[in-house]
PDB file of N, CA and C in Angstrom:
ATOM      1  N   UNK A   1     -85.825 -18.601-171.117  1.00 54.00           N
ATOM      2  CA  UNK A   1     -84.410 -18.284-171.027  1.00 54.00           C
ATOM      3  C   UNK A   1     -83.629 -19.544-170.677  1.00 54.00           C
ATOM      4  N   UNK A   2     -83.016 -19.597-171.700  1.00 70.00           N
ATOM      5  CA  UNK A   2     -81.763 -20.985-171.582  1.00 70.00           C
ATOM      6  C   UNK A   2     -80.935 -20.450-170.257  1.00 70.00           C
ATOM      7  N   UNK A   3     -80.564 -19.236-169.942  1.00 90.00           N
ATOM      8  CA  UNK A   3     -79.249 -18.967-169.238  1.00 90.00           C
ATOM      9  C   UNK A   3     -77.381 -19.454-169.893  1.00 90.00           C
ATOM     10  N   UNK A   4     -77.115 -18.956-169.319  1.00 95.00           N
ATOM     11  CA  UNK A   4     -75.169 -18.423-170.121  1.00 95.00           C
ATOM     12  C   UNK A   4     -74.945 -20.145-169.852  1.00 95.00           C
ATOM     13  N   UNK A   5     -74.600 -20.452-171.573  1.00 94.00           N
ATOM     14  CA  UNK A   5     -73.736 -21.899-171.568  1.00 94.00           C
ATOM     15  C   UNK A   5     -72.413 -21.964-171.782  1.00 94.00           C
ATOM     16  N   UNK A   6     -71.748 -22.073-170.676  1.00 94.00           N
ATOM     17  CA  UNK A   6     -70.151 -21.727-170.317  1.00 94.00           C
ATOM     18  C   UNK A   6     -69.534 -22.966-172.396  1.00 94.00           C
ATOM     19  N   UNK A   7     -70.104 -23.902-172.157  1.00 94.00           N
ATOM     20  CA  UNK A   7     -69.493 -24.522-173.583  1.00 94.00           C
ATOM     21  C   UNK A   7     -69.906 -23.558-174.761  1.00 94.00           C
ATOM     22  N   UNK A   8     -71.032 -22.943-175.254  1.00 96.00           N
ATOM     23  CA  UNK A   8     -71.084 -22.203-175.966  1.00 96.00           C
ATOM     24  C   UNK A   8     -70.202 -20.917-176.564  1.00 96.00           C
ATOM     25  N   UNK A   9     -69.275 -21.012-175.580  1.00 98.00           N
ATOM     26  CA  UNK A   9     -68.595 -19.512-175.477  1.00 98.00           C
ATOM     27  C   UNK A   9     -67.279 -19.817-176.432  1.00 98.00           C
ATOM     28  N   UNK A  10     -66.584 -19.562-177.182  1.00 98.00           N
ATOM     29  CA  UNK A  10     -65.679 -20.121-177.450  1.00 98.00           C
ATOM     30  C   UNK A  10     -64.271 -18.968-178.790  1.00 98.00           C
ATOM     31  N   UNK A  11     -63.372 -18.999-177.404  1.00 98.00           N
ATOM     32  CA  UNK A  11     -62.118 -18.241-178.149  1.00 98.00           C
ATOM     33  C   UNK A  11     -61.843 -18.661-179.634  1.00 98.00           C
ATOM     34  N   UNK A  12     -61.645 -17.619-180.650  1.00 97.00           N
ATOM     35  CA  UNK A  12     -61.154 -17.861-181.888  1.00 97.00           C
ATOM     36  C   UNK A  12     -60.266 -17.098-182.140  1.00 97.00           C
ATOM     37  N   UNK A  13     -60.120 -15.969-181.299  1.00 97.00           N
ATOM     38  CA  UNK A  13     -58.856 -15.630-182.079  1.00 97.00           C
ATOM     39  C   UNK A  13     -58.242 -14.370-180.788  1.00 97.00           C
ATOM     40  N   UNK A  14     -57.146 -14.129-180.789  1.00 94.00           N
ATOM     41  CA  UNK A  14     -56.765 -13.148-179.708  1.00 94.00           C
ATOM     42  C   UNK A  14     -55.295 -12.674-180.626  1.00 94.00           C
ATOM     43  N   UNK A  15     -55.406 -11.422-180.761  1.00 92.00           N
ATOM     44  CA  UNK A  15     -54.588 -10.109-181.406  1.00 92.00           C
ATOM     45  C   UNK A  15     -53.973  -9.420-180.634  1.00 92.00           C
ATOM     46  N   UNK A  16     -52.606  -9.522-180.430  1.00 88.00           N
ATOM     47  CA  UNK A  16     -51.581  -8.555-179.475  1.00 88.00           C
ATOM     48  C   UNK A  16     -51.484  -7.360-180.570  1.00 88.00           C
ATOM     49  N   UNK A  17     -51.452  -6.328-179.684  1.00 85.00           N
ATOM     50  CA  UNK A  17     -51.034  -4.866-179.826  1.00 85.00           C
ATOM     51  C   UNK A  17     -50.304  -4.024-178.593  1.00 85.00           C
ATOM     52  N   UNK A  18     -49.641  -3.192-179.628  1.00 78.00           N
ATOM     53  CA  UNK A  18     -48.723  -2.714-178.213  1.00 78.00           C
ATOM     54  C   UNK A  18     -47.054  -2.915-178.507  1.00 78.00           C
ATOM     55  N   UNK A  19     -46.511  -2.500-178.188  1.00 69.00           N
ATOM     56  CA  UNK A  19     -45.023  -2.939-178.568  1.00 69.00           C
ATOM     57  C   UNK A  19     -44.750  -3.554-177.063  1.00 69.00           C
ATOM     58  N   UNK A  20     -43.761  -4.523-177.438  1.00 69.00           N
ATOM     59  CA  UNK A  20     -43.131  -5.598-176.396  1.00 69.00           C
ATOM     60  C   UNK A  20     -41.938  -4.996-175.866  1.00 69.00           C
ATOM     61  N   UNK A  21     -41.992  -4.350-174.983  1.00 66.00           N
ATOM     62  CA  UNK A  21     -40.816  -3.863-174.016  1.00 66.00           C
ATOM     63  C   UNK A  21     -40.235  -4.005-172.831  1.00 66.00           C
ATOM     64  N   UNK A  22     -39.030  -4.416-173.256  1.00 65.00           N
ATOM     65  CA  UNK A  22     -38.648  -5.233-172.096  1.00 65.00           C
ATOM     66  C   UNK A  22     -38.768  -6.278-171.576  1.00 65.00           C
ATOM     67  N   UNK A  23     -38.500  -7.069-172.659  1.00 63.00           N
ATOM     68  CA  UNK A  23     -38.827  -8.160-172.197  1.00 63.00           C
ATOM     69  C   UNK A  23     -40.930  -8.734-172.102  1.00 63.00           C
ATOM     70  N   UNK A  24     -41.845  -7.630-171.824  1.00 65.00           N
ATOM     71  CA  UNK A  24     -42.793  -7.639-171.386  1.00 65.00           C
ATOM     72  C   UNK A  24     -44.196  -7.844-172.249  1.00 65.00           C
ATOM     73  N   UNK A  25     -44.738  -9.082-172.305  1.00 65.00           N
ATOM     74  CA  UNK A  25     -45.697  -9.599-173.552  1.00 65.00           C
ATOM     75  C   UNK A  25     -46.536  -8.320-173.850  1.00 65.00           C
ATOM     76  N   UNK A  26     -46.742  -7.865-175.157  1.00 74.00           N
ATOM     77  CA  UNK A  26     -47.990  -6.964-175.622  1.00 74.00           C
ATOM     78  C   UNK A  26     -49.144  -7.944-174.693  1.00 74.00           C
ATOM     79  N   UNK A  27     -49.957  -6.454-175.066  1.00 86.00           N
ATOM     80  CA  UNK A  27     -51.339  -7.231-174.568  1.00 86.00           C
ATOM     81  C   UNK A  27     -52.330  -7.631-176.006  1.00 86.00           C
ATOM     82  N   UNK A  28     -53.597  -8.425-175.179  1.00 90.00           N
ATOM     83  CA  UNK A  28     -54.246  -8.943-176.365  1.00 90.00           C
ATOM     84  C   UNK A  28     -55.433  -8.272-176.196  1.00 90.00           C
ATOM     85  N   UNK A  29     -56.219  -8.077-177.349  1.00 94.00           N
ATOM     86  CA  UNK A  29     -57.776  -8.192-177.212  1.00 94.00           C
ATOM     87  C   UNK A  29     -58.163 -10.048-177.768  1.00 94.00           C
ATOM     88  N   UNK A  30     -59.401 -10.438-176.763  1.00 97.00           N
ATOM     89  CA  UNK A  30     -59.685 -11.504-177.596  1.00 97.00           C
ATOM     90  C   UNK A  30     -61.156 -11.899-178.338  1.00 97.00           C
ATOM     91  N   UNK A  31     -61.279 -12.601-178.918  1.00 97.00           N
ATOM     92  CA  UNK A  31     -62.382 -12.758-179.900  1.00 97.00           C
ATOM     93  C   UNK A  31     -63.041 -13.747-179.762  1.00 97.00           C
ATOM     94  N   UNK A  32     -64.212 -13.927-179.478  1.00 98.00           N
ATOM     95  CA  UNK A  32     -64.941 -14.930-179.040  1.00 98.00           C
ATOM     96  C   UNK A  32     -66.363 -14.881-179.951  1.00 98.00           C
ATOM     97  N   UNK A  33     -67.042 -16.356-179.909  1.00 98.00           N
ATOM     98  CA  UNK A  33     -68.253 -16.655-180.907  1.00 98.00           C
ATOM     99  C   UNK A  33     -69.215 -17.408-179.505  1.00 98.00           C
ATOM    100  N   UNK A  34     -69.986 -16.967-179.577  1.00 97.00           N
ATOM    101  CA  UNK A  34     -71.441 -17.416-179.056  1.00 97.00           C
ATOM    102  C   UNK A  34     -72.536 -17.525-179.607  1.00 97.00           C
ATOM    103  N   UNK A  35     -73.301 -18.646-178.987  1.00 95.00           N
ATOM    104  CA  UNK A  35     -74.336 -19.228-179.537  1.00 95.00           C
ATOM    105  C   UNK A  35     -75.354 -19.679-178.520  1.00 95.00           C
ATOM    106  N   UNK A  36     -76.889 -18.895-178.670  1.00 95.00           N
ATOM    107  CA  UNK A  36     -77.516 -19.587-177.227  1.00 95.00           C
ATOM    108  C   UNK A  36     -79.052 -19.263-177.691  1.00 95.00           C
ATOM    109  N   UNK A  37     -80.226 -19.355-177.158  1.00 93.00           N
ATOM    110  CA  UNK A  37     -81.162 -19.754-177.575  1.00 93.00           C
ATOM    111  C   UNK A  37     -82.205 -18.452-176.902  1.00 93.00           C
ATOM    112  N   UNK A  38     -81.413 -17.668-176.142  1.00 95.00           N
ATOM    113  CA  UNK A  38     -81.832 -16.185-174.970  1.00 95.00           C
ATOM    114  C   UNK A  38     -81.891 -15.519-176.103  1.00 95.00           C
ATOM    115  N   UNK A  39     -82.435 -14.178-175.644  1.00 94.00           N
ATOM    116  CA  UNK A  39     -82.445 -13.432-176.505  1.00 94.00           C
ATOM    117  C   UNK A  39     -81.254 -12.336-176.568  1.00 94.00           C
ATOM    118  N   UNK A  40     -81.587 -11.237-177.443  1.00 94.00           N
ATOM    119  CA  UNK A  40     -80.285 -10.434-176.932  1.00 94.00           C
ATOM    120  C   UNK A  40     -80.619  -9.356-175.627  1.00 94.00           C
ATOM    121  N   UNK A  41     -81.765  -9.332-175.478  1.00 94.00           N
ATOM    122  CA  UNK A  41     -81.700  -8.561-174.245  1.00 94.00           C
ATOM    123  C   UNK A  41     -81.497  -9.375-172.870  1.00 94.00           C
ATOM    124  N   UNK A  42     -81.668 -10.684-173.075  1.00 95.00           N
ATOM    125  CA  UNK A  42     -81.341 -11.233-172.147  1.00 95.00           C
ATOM    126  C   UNK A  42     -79.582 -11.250-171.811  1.00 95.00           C
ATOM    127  N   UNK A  43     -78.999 -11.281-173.527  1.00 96.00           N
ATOM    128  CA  UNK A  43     -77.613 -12.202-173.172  1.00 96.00           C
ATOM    129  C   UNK A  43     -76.930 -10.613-172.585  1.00 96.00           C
ATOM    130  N   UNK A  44     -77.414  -9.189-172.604  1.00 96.00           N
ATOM    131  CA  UNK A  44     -76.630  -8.114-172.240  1.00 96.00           C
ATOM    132  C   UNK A  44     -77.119  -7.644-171.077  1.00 96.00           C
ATOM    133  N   UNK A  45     -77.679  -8.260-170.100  1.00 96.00           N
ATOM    134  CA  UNK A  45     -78.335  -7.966-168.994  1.00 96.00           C
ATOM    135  C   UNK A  45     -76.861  -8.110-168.480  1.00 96.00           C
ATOM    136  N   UNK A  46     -76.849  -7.270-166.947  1.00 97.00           N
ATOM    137  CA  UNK A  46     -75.746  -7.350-166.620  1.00 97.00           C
ATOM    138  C   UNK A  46     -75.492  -8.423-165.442  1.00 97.00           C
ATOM    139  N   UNK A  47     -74.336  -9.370-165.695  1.00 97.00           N
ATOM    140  CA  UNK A  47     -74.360 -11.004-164.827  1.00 97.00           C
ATOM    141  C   UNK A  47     -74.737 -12.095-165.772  1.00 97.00           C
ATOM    142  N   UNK A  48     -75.000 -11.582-167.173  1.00 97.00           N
ATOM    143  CA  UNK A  48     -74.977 -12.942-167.923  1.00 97.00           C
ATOM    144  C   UNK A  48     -74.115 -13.619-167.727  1.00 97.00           C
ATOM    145  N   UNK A  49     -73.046 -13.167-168.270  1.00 97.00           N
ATOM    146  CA  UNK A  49     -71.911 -13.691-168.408  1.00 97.00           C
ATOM    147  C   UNK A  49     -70.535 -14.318-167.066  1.00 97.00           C
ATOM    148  N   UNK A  50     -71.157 -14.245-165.947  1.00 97.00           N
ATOM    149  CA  UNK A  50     -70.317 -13.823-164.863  1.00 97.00           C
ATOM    150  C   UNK A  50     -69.611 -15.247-164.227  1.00 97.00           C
ATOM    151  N   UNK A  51     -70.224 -16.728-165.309  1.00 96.00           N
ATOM    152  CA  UNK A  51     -69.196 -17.832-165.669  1.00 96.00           C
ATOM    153  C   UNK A  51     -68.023 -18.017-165.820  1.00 96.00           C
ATOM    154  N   UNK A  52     -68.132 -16.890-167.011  1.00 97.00           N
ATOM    155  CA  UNK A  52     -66.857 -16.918-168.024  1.00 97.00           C
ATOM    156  C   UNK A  52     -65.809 -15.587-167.247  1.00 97.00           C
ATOM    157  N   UNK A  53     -65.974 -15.304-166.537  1.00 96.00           N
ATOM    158  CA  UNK A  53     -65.603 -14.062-165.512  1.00 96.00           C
ATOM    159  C   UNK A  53     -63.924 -14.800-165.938  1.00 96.00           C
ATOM    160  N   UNK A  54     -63.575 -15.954-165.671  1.00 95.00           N
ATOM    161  CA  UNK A  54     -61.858 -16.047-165.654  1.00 95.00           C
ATOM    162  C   UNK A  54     -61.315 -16.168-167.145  1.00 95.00           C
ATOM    163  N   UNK A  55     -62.614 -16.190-168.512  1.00 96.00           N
ATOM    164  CA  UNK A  55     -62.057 -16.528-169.569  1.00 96.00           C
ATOM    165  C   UNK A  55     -62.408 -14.838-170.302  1.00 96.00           C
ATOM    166  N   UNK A  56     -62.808 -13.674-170.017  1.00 97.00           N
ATOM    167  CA  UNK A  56     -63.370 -12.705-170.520  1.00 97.00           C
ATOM    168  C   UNK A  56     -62.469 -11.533-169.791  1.00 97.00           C
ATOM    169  N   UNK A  57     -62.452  -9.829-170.514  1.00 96.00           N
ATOM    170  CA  UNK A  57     -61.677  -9.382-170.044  1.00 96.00           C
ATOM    171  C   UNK A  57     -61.825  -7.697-170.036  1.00 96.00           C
ATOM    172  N   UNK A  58     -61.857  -6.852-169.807  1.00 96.00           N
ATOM    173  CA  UNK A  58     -62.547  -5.601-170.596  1.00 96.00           C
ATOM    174  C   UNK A  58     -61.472  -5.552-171.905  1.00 96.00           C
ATOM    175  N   UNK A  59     -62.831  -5.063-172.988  1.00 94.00           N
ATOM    176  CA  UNK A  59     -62.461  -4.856-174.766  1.00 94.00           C
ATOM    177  C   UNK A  59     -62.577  -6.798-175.188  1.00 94.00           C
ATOM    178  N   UNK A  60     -62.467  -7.280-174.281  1.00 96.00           N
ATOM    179  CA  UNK A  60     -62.952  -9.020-174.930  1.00 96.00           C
ATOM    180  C   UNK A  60     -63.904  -8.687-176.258  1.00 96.00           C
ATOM    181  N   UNK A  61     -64.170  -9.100-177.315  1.00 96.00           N
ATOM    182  CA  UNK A  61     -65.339  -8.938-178.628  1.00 96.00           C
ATOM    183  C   UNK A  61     -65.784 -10.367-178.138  1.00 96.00           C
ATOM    184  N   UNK A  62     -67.229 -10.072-177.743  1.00 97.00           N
ATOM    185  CA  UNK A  62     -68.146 -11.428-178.479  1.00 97.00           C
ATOM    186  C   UNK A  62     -69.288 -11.477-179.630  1.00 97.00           C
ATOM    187  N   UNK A  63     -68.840 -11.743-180.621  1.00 96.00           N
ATOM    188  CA  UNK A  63     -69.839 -12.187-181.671  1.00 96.00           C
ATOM    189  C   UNK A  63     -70.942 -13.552-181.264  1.00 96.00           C
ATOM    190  N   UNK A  64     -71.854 -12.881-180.803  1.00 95.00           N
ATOM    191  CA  UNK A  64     -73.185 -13.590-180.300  1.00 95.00           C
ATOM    192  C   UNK A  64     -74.102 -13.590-181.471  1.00 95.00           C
ATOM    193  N   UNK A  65     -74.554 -15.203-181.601  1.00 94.00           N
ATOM    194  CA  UNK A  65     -75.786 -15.317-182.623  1.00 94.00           C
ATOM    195  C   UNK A  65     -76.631 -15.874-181.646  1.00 94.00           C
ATOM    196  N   UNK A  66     -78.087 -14.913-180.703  1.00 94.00           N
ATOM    197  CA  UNK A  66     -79.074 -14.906-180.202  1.00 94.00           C
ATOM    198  C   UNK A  66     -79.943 -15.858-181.126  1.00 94.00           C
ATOM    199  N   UNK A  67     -80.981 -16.156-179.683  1.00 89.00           N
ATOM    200  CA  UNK A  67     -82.422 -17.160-181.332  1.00 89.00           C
ATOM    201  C   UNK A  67     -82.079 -18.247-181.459  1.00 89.00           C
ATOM    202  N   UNK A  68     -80.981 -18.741-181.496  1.00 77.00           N
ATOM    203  CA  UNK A  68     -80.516 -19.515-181.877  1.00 77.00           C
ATOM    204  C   UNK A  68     -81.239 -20.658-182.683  1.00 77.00           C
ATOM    205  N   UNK A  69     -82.302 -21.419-182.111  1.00 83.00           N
ATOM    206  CA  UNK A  69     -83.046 -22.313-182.124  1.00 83.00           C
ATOM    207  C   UNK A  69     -83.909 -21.265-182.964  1.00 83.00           C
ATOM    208  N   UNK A  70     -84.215 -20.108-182.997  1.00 84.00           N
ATOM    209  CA  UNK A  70     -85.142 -19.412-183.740  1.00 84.00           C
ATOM    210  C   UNK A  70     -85.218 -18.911-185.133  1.00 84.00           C
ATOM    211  N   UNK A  71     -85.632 -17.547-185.085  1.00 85.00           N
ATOM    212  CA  UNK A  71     -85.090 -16.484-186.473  1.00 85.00           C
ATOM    213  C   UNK A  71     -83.585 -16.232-185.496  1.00 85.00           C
ATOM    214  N   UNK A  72     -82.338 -16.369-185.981  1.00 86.00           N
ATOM    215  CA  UNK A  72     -81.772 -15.644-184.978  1.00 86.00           C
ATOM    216  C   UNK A  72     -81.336 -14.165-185.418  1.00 86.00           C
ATOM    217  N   UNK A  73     -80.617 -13.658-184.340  1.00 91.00           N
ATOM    218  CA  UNK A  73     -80.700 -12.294-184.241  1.00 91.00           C
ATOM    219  C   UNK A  73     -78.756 -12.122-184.236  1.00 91.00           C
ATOM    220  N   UNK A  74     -77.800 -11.566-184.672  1.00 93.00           N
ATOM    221  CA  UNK A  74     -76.338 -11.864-184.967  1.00 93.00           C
ATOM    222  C   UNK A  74     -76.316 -10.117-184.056  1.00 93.00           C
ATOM    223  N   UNK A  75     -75.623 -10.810-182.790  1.00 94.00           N
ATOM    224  CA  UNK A  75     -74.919  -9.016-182.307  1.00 94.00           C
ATOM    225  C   UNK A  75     -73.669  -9.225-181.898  1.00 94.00           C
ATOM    226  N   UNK A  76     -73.051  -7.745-181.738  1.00 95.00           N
ATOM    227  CA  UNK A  76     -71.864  -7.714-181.551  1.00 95.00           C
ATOM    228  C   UNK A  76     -71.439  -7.139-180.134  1.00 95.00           C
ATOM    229  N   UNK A  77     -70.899  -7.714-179.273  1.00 96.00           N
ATOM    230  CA  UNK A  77     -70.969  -6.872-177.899  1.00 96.00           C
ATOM    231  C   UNK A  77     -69.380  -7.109-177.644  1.00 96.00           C
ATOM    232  N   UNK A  78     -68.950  -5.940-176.600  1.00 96.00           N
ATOM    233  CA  UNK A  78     -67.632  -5.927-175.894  1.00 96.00           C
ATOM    234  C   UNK A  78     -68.421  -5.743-174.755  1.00 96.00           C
ATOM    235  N   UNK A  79     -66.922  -5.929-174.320  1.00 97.00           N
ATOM    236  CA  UNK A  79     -67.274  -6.775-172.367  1.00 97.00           C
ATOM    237  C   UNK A  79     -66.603  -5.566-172.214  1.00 97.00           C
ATOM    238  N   UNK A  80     -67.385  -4.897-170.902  1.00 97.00           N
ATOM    239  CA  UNK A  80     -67.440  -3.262-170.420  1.00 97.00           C
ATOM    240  C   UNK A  80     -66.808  -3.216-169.346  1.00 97.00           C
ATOM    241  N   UNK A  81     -66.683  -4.497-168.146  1.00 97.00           N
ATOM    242  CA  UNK A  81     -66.702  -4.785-166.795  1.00 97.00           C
ATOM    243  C   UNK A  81     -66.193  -6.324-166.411  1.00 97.00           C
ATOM    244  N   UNK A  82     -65.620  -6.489-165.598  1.00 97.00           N
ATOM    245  CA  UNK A  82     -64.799  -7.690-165.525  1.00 97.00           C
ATOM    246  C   UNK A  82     -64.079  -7.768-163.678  1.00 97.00           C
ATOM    247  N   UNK A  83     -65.151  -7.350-162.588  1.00 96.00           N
ATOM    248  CA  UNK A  83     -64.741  -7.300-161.608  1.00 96.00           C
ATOM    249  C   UNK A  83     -64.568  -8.612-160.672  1.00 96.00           C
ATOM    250  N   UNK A  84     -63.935  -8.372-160.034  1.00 94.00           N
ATOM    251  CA  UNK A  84     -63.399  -9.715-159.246  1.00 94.00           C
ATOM    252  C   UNK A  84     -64.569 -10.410-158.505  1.00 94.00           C
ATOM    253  N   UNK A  85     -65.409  -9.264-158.316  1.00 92.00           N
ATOM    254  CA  UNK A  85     -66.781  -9.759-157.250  1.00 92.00           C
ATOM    255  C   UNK A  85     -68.054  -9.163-158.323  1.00 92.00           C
ATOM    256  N   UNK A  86     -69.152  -9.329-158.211  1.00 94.00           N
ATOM    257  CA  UNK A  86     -70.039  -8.354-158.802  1.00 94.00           C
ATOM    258  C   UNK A  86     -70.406  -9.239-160.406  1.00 94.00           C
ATOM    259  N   UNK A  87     -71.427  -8.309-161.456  1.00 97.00           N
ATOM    260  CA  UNK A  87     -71.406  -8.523-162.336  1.00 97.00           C
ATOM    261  C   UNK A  87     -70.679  -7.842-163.596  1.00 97.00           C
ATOM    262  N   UNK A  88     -70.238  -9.399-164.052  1.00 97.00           N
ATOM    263  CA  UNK A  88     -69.800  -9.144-165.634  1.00 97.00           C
ATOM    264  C   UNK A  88     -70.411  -8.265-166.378  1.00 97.00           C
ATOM    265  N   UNK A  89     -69.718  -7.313-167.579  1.00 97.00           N
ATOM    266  CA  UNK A  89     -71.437  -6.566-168.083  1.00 97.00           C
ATOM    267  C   UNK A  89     -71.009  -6.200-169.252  1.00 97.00           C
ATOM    268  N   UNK A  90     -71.440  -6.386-170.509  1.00 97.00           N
ATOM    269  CA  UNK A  90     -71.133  -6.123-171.647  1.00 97.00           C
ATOM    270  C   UNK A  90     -72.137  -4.764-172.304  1.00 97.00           C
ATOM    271  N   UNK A  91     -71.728  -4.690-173.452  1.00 95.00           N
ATOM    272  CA  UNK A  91     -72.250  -3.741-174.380  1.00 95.00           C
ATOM    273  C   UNK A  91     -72.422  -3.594-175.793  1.00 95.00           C
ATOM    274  N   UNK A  92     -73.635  -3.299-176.364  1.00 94.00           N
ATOM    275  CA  UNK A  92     -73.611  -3.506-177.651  1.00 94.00           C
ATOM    276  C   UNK A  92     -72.666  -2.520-178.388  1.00 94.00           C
ATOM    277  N   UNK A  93     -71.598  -3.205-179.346  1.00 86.00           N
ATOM    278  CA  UNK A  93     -70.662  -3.009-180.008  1.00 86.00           C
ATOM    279  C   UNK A  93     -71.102  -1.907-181.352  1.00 86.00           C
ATOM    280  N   UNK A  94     -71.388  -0.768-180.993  1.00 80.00           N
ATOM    281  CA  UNK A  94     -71.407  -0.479-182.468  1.00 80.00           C
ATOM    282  C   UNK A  94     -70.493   0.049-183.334  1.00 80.00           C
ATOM    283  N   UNK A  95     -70.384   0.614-184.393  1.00 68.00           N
ATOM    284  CA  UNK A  95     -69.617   1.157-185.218  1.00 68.00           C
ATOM    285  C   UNK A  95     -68.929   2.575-184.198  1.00 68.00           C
ATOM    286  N   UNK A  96     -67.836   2.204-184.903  1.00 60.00           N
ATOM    287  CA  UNK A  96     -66.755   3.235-184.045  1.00 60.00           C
ATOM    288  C   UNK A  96     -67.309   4.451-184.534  1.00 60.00           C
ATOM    289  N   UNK A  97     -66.508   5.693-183.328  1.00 58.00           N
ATOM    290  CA  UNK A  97     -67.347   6.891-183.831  1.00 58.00           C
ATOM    291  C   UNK A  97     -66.907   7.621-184.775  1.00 58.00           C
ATOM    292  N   UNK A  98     -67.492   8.404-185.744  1.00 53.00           N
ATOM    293  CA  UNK A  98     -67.270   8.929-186.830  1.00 53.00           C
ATOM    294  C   UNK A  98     -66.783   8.341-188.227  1.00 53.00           C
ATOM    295  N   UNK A  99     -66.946   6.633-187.944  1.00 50.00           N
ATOM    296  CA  UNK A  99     -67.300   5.881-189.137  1.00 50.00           C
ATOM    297  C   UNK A  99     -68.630   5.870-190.051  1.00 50.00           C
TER     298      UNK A  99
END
């Protein structure tokens, strides 16, 4: 296990939704790409992520390519948990329900 590489992590894109009222910014979801050499059961253990705790958010998307160095393995996880103390904790992203 490599462990969470805070440079690996990296914002590409963040999407406001919501109408702006009052003056008051929509909110965003944001979109992030990772890359690390753990596996995926490692990278969804809960406290992988608990680096990036000030750059991550609940509904954050990270598109993680696990393996890296290997066969790799391409998953999709949202961030579940985002507490001030404690662990970060994501979840594998699947297809919405009744798609």
């Amino acid at each position: 296990m490599a462990g969470f590489e805070p440079r690996s992590l990296a914002l590409y894109n963040s999407v406001p939704y919501g109408a702006n009222t009052g003056g008051t910014a929509s909110k965003t979801v944001d979109f992030f790409s990772y890359a690390t050499a753990d596996a995926v059961a490692t990278v969804i253990t809960a406290g992988y992520f608990n680096n990036a705790r000030a750059k991550l958010k609940v509904n954050s998307v990270i598109d993680a390519l696990c393996v890296a160095d290997g066969v790799g393995d391409r998953v999709s996880l949202i961030v579940t948990a985002v507490p001030a103390s404690g662990n970060v904790t994501v979840a594998i992203n699947t297809d919405a329900s009744g798609a």
